[in-house]
Coordinates of C-alpha atoms in Angstrom, one line a residue:
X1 CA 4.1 16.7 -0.7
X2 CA 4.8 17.8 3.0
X3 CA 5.2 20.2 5.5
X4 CA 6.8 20.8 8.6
X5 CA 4.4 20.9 11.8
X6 CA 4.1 23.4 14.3
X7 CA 3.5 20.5 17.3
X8 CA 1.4 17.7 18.4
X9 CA 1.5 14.5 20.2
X10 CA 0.3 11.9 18.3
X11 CA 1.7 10.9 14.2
X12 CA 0.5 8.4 12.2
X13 CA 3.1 7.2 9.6
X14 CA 2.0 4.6 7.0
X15 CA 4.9 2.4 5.5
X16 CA 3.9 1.2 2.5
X17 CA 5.6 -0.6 -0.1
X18 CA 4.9 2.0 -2.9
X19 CA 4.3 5.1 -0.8
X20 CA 4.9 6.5 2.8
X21 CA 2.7 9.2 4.3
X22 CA 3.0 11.0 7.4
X23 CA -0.6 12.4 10.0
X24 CA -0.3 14.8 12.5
X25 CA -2.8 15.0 15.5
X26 CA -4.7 18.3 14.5
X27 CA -2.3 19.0 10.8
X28 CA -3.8 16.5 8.7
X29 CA -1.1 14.7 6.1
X30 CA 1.6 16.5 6.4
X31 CA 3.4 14.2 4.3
X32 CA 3.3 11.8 0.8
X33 CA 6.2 10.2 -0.9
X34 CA 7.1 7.3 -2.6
X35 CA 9.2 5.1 -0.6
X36 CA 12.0 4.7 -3.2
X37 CA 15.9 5.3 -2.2
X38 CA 18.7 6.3 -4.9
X39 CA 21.5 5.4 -3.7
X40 CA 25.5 4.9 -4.8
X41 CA 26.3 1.7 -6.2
X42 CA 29.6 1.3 -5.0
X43 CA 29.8 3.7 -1.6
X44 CA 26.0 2.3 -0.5
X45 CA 25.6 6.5 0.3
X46 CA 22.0 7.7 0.2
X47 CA 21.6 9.9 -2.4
X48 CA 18.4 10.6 -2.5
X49 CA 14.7 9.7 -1.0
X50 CA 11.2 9.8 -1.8
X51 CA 9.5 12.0 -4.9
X52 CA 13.0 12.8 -6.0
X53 CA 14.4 9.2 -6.5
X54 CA 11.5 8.0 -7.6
X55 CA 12.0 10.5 -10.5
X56 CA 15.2 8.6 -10.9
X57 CA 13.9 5.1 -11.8
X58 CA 15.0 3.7 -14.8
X59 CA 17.5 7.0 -15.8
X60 CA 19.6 6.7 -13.7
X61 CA 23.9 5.6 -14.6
X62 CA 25.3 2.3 -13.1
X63 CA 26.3 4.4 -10.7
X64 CA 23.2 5.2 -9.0
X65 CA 20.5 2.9 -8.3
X66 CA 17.3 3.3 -7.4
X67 CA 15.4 1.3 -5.3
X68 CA 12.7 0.2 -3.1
X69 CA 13.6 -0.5 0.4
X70 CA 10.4 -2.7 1.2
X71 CA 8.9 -5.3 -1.4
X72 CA 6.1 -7.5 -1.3
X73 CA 5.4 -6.0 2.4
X74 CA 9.0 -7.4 3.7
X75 CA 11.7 -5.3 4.2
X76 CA 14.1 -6.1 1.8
X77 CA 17.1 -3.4 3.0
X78 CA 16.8 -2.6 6.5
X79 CA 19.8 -0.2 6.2
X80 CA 17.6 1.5 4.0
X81 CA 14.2 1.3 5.5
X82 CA 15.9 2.8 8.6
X83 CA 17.4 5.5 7.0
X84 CA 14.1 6.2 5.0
X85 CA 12.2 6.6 8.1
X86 CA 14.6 8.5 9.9
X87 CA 14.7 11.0 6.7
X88 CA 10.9 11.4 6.8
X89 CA 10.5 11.9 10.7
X90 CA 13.3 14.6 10.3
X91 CA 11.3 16.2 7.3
X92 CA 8.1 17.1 9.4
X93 CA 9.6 17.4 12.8
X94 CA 11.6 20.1 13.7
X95 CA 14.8 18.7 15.7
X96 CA 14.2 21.0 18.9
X97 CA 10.6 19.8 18.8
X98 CA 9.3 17.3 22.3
X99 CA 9.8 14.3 21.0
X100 CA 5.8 12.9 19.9
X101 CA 4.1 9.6 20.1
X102 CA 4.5 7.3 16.5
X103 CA 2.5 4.8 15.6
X104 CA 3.3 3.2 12.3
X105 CA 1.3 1.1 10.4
X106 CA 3.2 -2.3 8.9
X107 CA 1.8 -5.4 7.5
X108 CA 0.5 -8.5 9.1
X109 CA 2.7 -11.0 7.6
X110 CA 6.3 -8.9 8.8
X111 CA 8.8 -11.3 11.2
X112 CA 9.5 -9.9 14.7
X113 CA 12.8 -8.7 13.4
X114 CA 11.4 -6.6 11.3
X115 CA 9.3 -5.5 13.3
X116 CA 12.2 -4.4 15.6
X117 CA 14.1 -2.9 12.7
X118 CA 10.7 -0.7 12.0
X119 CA 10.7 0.5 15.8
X120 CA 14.9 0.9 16.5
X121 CA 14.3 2.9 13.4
X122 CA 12.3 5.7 14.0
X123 CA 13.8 5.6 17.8
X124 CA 16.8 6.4 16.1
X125 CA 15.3 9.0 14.6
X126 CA 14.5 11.3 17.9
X127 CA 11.1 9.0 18.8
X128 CA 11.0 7.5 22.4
X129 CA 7.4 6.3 21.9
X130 CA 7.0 3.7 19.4
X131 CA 3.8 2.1 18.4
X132 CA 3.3 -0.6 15.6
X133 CA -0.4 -1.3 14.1
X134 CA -1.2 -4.0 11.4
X135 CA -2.0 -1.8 8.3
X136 CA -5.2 -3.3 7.8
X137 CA -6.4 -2.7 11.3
X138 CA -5.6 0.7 10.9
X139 CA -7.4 1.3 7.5
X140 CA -10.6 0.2 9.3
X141 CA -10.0 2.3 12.0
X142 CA -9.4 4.8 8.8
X143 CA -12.8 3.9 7.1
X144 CA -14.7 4.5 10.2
X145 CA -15.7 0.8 10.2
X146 CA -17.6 -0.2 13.5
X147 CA -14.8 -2.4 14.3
X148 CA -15.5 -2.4 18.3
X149 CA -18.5 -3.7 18.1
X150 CA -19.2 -7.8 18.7
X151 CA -20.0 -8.5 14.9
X152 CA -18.0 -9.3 11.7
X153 CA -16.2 -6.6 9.5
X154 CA -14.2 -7.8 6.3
X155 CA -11.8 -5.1 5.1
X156 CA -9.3 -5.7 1.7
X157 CA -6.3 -3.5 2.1
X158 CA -4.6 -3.5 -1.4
X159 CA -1.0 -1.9 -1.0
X160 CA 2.0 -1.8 -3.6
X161 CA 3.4 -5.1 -2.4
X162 CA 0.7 -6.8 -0.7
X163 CA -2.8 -7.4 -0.2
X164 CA -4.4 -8.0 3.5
X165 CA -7.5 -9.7 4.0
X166 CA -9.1 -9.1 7.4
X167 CA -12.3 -9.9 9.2
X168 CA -12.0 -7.8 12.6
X169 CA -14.7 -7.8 15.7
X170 CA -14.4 -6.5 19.2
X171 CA -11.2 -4.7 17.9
X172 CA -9.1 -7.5 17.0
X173 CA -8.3 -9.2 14.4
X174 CA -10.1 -12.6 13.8
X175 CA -8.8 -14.1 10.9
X176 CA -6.2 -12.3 8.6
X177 CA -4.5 -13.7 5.4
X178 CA -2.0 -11.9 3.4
X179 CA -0.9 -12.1 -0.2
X180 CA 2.2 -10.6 -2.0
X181 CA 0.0 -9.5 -5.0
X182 CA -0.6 -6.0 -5.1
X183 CA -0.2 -2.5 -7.2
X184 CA 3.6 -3.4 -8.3
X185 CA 2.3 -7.1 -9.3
X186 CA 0.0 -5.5 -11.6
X187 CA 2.3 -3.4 -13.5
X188 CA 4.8 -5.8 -13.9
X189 CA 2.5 -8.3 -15.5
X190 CA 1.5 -5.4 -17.9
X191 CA 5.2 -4.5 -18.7
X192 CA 5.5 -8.3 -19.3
X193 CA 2.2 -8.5 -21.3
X194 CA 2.7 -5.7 -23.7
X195 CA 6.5 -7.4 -24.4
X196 CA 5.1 -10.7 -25.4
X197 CA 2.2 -9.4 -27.4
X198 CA 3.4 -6.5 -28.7
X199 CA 7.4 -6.8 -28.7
X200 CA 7.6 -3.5 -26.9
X201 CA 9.6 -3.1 -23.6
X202 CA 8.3 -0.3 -21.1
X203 CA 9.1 0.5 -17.2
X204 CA 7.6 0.7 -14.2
X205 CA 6.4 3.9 -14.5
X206 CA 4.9 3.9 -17.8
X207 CA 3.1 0.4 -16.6
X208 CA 2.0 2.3 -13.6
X209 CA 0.3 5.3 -15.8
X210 CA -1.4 2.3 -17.8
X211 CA -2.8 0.7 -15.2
X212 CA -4.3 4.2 -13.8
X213 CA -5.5 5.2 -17.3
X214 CA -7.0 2.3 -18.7
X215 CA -6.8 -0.8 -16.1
X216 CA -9.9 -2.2 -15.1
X217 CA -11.3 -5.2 -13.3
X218 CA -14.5 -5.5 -14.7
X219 CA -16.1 -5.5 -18.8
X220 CA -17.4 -2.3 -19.1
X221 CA -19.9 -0.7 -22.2
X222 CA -17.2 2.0 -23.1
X223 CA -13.5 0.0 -23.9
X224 CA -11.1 2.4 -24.0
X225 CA -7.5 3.1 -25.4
X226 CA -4.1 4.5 -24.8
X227 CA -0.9 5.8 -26.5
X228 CA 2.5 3.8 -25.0
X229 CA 5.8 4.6 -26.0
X230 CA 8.6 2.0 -25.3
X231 CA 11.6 0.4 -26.7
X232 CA 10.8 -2.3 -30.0
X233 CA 12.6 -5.4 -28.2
X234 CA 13.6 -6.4 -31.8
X235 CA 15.7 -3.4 -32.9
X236 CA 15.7 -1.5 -30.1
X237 CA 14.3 1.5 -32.0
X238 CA 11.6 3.7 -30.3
X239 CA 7.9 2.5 -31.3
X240 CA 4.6 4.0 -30.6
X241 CA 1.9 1.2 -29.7
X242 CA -2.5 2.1 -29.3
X243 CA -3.1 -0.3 -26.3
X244 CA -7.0 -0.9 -25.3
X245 CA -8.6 -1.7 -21.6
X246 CA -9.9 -5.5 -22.6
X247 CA -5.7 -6.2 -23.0
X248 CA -4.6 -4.3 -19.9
X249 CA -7.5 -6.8 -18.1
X250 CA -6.2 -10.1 -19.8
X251 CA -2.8 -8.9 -18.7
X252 CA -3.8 -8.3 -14.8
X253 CA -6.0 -11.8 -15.4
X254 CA -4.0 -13.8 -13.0
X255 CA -3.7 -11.4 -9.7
X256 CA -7.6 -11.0 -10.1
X257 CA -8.1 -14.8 -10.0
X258 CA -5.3 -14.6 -7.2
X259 CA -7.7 -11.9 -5.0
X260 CA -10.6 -13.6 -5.3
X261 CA -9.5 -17.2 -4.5
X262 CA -7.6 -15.7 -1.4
X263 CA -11.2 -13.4 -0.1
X264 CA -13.6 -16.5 -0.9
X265 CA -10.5 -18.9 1.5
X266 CA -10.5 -16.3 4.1
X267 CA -14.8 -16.2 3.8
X268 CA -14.8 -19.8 4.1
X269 CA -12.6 -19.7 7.4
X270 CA -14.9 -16.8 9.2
X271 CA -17.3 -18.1 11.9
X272 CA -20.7 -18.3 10.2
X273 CA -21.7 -15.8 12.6
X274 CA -19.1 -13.1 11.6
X275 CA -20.0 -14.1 8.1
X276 CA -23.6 -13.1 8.3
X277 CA -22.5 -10.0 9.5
X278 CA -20.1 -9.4 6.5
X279 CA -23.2 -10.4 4.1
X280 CA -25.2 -7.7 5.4
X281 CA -22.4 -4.8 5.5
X282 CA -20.1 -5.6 2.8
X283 CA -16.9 -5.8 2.2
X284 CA -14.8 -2.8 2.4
X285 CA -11.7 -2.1 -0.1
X286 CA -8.8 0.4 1.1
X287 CA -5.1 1.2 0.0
X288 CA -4.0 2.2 -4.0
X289 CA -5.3 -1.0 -5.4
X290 CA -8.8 -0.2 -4.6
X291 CA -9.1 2.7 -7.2
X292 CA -8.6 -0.2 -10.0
X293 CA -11.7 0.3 -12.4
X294 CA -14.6 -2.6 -11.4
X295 CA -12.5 -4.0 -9.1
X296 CA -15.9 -3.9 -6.8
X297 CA -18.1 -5.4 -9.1
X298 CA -15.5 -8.2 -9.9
X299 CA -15.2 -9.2 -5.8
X300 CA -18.6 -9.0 -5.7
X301 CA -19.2 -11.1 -8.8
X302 CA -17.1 -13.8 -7.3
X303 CA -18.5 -13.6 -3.8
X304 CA -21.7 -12.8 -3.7
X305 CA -21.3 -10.1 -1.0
X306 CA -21.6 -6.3 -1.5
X307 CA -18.4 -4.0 -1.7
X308 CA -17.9 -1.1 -1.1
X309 CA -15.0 1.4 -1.5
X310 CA -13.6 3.5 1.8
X311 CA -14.4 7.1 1.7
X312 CA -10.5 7.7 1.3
X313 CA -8.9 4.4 0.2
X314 CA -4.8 5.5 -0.1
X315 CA -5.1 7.5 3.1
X316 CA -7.4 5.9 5.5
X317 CA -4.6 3.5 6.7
X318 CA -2.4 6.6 7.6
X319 CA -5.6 8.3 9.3
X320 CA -6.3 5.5 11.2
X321 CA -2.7 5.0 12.3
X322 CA -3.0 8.6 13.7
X323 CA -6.2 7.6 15.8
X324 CA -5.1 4.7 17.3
X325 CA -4.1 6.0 20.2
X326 CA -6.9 7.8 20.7
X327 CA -8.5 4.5 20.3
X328 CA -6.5 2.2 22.4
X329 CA -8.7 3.0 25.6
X330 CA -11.8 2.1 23.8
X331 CA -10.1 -1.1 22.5
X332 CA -9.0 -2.1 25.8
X333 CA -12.8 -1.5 27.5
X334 CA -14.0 -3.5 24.3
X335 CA -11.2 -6.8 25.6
X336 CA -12.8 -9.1 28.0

């Protein structure tokens, strides 16, 4: 999805490991693609980007592969990334067009070199103002969080490659840990799951369609069940396999022990005060991940704290991205 903008000041672009999306100042999302790259195996030519490469995963000849430029929220191809980035600036700004303001949100645990790439990047791309905002900061912002005020405010951004775990007050981030768990670690501990119970080999796309279906966090009353089709890894014939929820949860059992132990470390290392403040609001879930059936109730299980889904989990990093500017007066009053 996209469309080309008529003009504005201020974008928001959020570069995440499974998707990027692209705000405009008064247009809204003008932009949503996966961040996936085909490109020629021999030449290293860029073939294609976004929804259609993504189509190409998994049928595509040894020719062509298809790939994603950022994993685990590291940039594992910076020629890539850059030409990503450039390709999706390009697609919703006309050439001609006064060149806007970019913030772009990135993840916490990223080196200072990638952080360069992520900025020569988009300069490269037309953009002479470049600003760079740890995702999770801007999901709050996103979420409408009162992160400005002198109290505690826990936010769990769950991306494609990684998870952030943040407790911000006064603006800024107090204590932030990171974990490379996230959406893609899911699927692939389904597609390795269903091979070792069932003998049946899927991809990442059928794995993803699983988890959305039937993936869940949490035992719920109604268990329910779903047709996969895959390769038998025996004889390599096509098979047909009815797969219930209480497997897809056993198969995801390990990230889910993995997100809790890293919340109840980064709980453990908030100043009591902040912590008494997180007790009383809640903790807040953003990104993809979020939308995981009783993924709340487990956190809250394990913790003892309330939690509560943002308003608009995949796009409140990108919206908040797009405010921060707007923002960065306030958040400089707010710094004493």
């Amino acid at each position: 999805m996209f469309k080309k903008i008529k003009g504005s000041n201020s974008i928001g672009i959020d570069l995440g490991t499974a998707n990027t999306l692209v705000y405009v100042k008064g247009e809204g999302i003008v932009l949503s693609e996966p961040s996936v790259v085909a490109v020629d195996s021999t030449t290293r030519e860029v073939l294609a980007i976004g929804e259609e490469a993504k189509r190409m995963l998994g049928r595509t000849p040894n020719s062509i592969v298809a790939i994603r430029p950022l994993r685990d929220g590291v940039i594992a191809d910076f020629d890539i990334v850059e030409k990503m980035i450039k390709f999706f600036i390009r697609k919703v700004v006309p050439y001609k067009w006064v060149s806007p303001r970019v913030v772009i949100g990135i993840p916490a645990g990223i080196t200072e070199v990638e952080k360069r790439a992520v900025r020569e990047s988009a300069q490269q791309a037309g953009i002479k103002e470049v600003y760079l905002i740890e995702e999770s900061l801007a999901a709050a912002i996103g979420a409408n969080m009162p992160i400005y005020e002198a109290s505690g405010n826990m936010i769990v951004d769950i991306g494609g490659g990684t998870i952030e775990i943040s407790v911000i007050s006064l603006g800024s981030m107090v204590k932030t840990n990171t974990i490379r768990i996230g959406g893609d670690e899911f699927d692939n501990s389904i597609i390795q799951y269903i091979k070792k119970v069932h003998n049946l080999v899927i991809g990442e796309r059928t794995a993803e369609e699983i988890k959305i279906t039937i993936g869940n966090a949490y035992p719920s009353k109604e268990s329910k069940k779903m047709e996969v089709k895959g390769r038998d890894a025996g004889n390599g014939l096509p098979r047909t396999l009815i797969i219930d929820s209480e497997e897809i949860r056993e198969a995801i059992k390990k990230e889910l022990e993995e997100i809790r132990n890293a919340i109840v470390e980064t709980l453990e290392q908030t100043p009591p005060e902040l912590s008494a403040d997180i007790i009383e609001r809640g903790i807040v879930l953003a990104g993809g991940g979020a939308l995981l059936k009783g993924l709340p109730d487990f956190i809250s299980k394990e913790t003892n704290v309330p939690v509560i889904v943002a308003d608009n989990p995949l796009t409140c990093a990108v919206l908040g991205a797009g405010r921060y500017l707007d923002e960065l007066a306030k958040i400089k009053q707010r710094k004493f």
